[in-house]
Amino acid sequence: MPRTSHLLALLAALLISTAAHAQPRGPEILTSDVTRFYALYDATGGKPSVEQIQKDYLDKATPSLVEFAKLRRVTAQSIADRLAKDPAMYVKAKQCMAVLPAVEKRLAASFVKFADLYPQARFPPVAIVVGRGKPVGTANQDGLFIGLEALCAADFMNPDLEDRFVHVIAHEYGHIQQSGTDFEEGDPNATVLRVSMLEGVAELIAELSSGSVGNPGLTRWTNGQEAQIETAFVQDMDSTDLSKWAYNYRPDQSYDLGYWVGYRIAKSYYLHADDRKVALKQLIALDDPKAILNASGWTPGMTMPASE
């Protein structure tokens, strides 16, 4: 090989290596769907019809909104119904966009922390969209989607709006790294243990990268009840009936306790590990939730070991 070609090849290899180990930037936050929705909202005095929502919002959707609508059954009718039922939710959502610049800055630092712990981490854009009042957030292998009106209304999760955005988005980035998060209700593999671990690992990732779990509000229901809740969890962990443990928010009652138990199991496994980077990789893969549980050192009601 001529000397010049050899040097060019070395330079190319160096650039590739440098890019692969570059600190992540971000996040890229996409808001064009929100802009379009609120242009329609303002033009109709906050009362767009089903037909207008379909024509001027959903029919002009970005790929992110198309995917979000498919994943979470968002339709023009469901948006119109929620607008009529809870108009204040959509007023509040428009105002809460003001926190996004500060959120972006804090998440950029979180990405750096997470990339150090998990070098394979992927950081696709965050799409902010307007939906039917739920869910707060969802993710798949291709992206992360935040329901603006749902997250802005979720004071029960965290009263500080900026913190809520940062920690929930960090939780959802945890899901982006996982596989096996798409399942139908009753799927024999979607046991209470597996689903709780999937959510619990995402909560651990949020804590490690952003400083807090996505939903610290769960402690309202768990403080002083640790042994009772986790003993009941053990009895149900092989069941595919998720109704007592996940995706069951209701005001003024306990909800999503599987997230909290799964987080405690994941954190115990992580803190007991000799090599925490390896442990985190195993938690994200979650090939065998029962083996992770058995090796975690977790017992119902246990006091969590010190972080260091």
XYZ file of C-alpha atoms in Angstrom:
308
model
C 0.000 0.000 0.000
C 1.408 3.460 -0.898
C 2.405 5.537 2.105
C -0.263 8.197 1.441
C -3.038 5.593 1.263
C -1.741 3.971 4.407
C -1.866 7.282 6.294
C -5.376 8.003 5.009
C -6.523 4.583 6.175
C -5.063 5.190 9.634
C -6.722 8.597 9.798
C -10.095 7.148 8.812
C -9.780 4.442 11.462
C -8.899 7.072 14.063
C -11.901 9.209 13.131
C -14.244 6.231 13.332
C -12.847 5.261 16.720
C -13.152 8.817 18.000
C -16.750 9.071 16.804
C -17.637 5.780 18.453
C -16.335 7.038 21.795
C -17.508 10.642 21.488
C -19.559 12.008 24.328
C -23.255 11.974 23.415
C -24.925 15.271 22.658
C -28.540 15.984 23.135
C -31.220 15.400 23.484
C -32.840 16.390 20.221
C -36.376 17.345 21.216
C -38.953 17.413 18.407
C -41.972 19.657 18.943
C -43.475 20.256 15.494
C -46.551 18.150 16.288
C -47.210 20.275 19.371
C -46.809 23.477 17.346
C -49.324 22.251 14.780
C -51.799 21.099 17.427
C -51.773 24.414 19.258
C -52.107 26.405 16.038
C -55.345 24.494 15.489
C -56.283 24.817 19.152
C -55.860 28.608 19.104
C -57.676 28.994 15.775
C -60.716 27.141 17.153
C -60.836 28.766 20.574
C -59.667 25.578 22.235
C -62.524 23.536 20.784
C -61.417 21.825 17.573
C -63.868 19.318 16.146
C -63.064 15.649 15.574
C -62.852 16.370 11.847
C -60.460 19.284 12.367
C -58.205 17.261 14.680
C -58.057 14.515 12.081
C -57.443 16.802 9.089
C -55.123 19.420 10.582
C -53.290 17.379 13.239
C -53.300 13.624 12.691
C -53.373 13.603 8.880
C -50.266 15.857 8.904
C -48.505 13.897 11.636
C -44.769 13.379 11.786
C -43.600 9.744 11.785
C -43.184 10.094 15.564
C -46.824 11.013 16.087
C -47.935 8.256 13.726
C -45.998 5.741 15.798
C -47.244 7.160 19.103
C -50.858 7.058 17.912
C -50.461 3.451 16.814
C -48.784 2.353 20.043
C -51.283 4.061 22.341
C -54.530 4.063 20.356
C -54.692 7.834 19.922
C -57.465 8.965 17.570
C -59.133 12.256 16.700
C -62.175 11.119 18.645
C -60.187 10.214 21.764
C -58.424 13.598 21.739
C -61.693 15.463 21.245
C -63.308 13.500 24.058
C -60.495 14.337 26.470
C -60.483 17.992 25.414
C -64.174 18.209 26.234
C -63.776 16.363 29.530
C -60.663 18.151 30.797
C -59.979 21.395 28.884
C -57.688 22.694 31.654
C -55.239 19.859 30.930
C -54.574 21.253 27.456
C -54.282 24.841 28.695
C -51.645 23.739 31.212
C -49.775 21.717 28.588
C -49.308 24.737 26.354
C -47.777 26.701 29.214
C -45.429 23.984 30.482
C -43.384 23.897 27.280
C -41.349 26.753 28.778
C -39.248 24.299 30.830
C -37.835 22.479 27.795
C -34.596 24.501 27.366
C -33.565 23.734 30.962
C -34.631 20.111 30.502
C -32.417 19.762 27.423
C -29.398 21.102 29.300
C -29.848 18.718 32.226
C -30.473 15.707 29.997
C -27.259 16.370 28.067
C -25.348 15.794 31.321
C -27.446 12.698 32.053
C -26.562 11.232 28.659
C -22.865 11.555 29.418
C -23.293 9.692 32.713
C -25.352 6.928 31.142
C -22.994 6.499 28.172
C -20.126 5.995 30.611
C -22.068 3.291 32.469
C -23.453 1.687 29.305
C -21.317 2.512 26.239
C -23.785 0.852 23.848
C -26.507 3.327 24.823
C -28.615 4.808 22.041
C -30.087 8.310 22.234
C -32.684 8.861 19.497
C -34.750 12.058 19.451
C -37.486 12.770 21.986
C -40.770 13.490 20.230
C -43.165 15.678 22.214
C -46.724 15.126 20.994
C -50.279 15.847 22.118
C -52.547 12.901 22.792
C -55.601 11.776 24.724
C -54.394 12.454 28.270
C -52.317 9.301 28.595
C -49.753 7.850 28.587
C -47.106 10.127 30.071
C -44.414 8.520 27.950
C -43.600 5.476 25.907
C -40.667 4.187 23.912
C -39.717 1.483 21.451
C -36.488 0.529 19.739
C -36.731 3.493 17.363
C -37.695 6.404 19.543
C -39.110 8.045 22.606
C -42.500 9.715 22.772
C -43.823 12.047 25.473
C -47.506 12.903 25.769
C -47.212 16.595 26.617
C -50.625 17.057 28.195
C -50.271 13.865 30.250
C -46.809 14.650 31.627
C -47.669 18.279 32.370
C -50.688 17.123 34.395
C -48.837 14.399 36.327
C -48.178 16.375 39.518
C -48.646 13.159 41.497
C -45.358 11.827 40.088
C -43.224 14.826 40.981
C -44.475 18.317 41.876
C -41.499 20.002 40.176
C -42.275 20.219 36.450
C -38.673 20.493 35.245
C -37.562 17.557 37.418
C -40.532 15.556 36.159
C -39.549 16.025 32.525
C -35.898 15.170 33.175
C -36.466 12.020 35.210
C -39.355 10.643 33.135
C -37.399 11.118 29.902
C -34.375 9.437 31.509
C -36.644 6.514 32.468
C -37.914 6.226 28.898
C -34.358 6.234 27.550
C -33.853 3.179 29.729
C -36.642 1.450 27.819
C -35.047 2.333 24.490
C -32.070 0.155 25.424
C -34.286 -2.837 26.256
C -35.796 -5.513 24.043
C -38.968 -7.439 24.748
C -40.915 -4.401 25.940
C -43.744 -4.837 23.421
C -46.253 -7.441 24.542
C -49.960 -8.063 24.497
C -52.026 -8.394 27.656
C -52.000 -12.027 28.779
C -48.729 -12.846 26.976
C -47.308 -15.811 28.935
C -43.892 -14.135 29.017
C -45.318 -10.894 30.442
C -45.324 -11.992 34.038
C -45.589 -9.631 36.983
C -41.880 -10.249 37.640
C -40.696 -9.572 34.067
C -42.816 -6.451 33.566
C -41.892 -5.098 36.991
C -38.224 -5.700 36.245
C -38.457 -4.002 32.848
C -39.938 -0.939 34.525
C -37.662 -1.210 37.555
C -34.510 -1.320 35.431
C -35.694 1.810 33.604
C -36.196 3.459 37.000
C -32.678 2.458 38.043
C -31.264 3.902 34.817
C -33.139 7.148 35.459
C -31.659 7.334 38.950
C -28.117 6.529 37.840
C -28.165 9.009 34.969
C -30.417 11.853 36.128
C -30.328 11.566 39.911
C -33.841 10.281 40.562
C -36.296 7.611 39.510
C -38.975 8.681 37.080
C -41.778 8.460 39.625
C -40.612 9.309 43.147
C -44.265 9.846 44.045
C -44.659 6.093 44.579
C -42.981 6.441 47.967
C -46.245 7.951 49.175
C -47.684 4.430 49.077
C -44.639 2.371 49.996
C -43.026 4.030 53.019
C -43.521 1.765 56.017
C -45.260 -0.862 53.863
C -42.190 -2.401 52.228
C -42.438 -5.921 53.673
C -46.182 -6.170 53.159
C -46.055 -5.007 49.537
C -43.085 -7.165 48.585
C -44.432 -10.292 50.269
C -47.582 -9.899 48.181
C -45.400 -9.365 45.107
C -43.632 -12.698 45.620
C -47.001 -14.446 45.672
C -48.011 -12.846 42.364
C -44.706 -12.629 40.506
C -45.336 -15.588 38.151
C -48.840 -14.408 37.253
C -49.667 -12.686 33.963
C -52.380 -10.627 35.657
C -50.703 -7.231 35.898
C -53.723 -5.390 37.256
C -52.424 -5.052 40.815
C -48.845 -4.144 39.880
C -48.510 -2.132 36.685
C -50.289 0.355 34.425
C -53.092 0.856 36.948
C -52.953 4.514 37.953
C -55.920 5.736 39.963
C -56.123 8.946 41.971
C -55.734 8.707 45.743
C -54.932 4.977 45.709
C -51.719 3.003 45.364
C -50.715 2.212 41.788
C -47.792 0.858 39.716
C -46.194 -0.773 42.761
C -44.446 -3.244 40.466
C -42.277 -0.383 39.200
C -41.109 0.218 42.767
C -40.496 -3.463 43.581
C -38.725 -4.043 40.252
C -36.517 -1.033 40.917
C -35.541 -2.368 44.344
C -34.681 -5.791 42.907
C -32.642 -4.212 40.091
C -30.851 -1.838 42.434
C -29.986 -4.627 44.872
C -28.554 -6.684 42.000
C -26.562 -3.692 40.755
C -25.172 -2.708 44.154
C -24.174 -6.264 45.067
C -22.312 -6.796 41.772
C -18.533 -6.953 41.618
C -18.624 -5.270 38.202
C -21.498 -2.810 38.008
C -21.129 -2.109 34.283
C -21.548 -5.812 33.587
C -24.475 -5.929 36.004
C -26.196 -3.024 34.263
C -25.751 -4.718 30.896
C -27.326 -7.893 32.311
C -30.206 -5.931 33.786
C -30.909 -4.235 30.462
C -30.808 -7.563 28.599
C -33.014 -9.194 31.281
C -32.660 -12.607 29.643
C -33.765 -14.431 32.797
C -35.625 -12.290 35.342
C -35.846 -15.134 37.841
C -32.070 -15.650 37.746
C -31.558 -11.915 38.299
C -33.939 -12.056 41.239
C -32.204 -15.050 42.766
C -28.778 -13.422 42.451
C -29.877 -9.963 43.585
C -29.745 -10.418 47.328
C -33.226 -8.881 47.480
C -35.678 -10.042 50.109
C -39.132 -8.589 50.899
C -38.861 -5.503 53.043
C -35.068 -5.395 52.992
C -33.085 -2.256 53.684
C -31.285 -1.319 50.488
C -27.471 -1.584 50.687
C -25.440 1.585 50.484
C -24.800 2.888 46.977
C -21.031 2.904 47.425
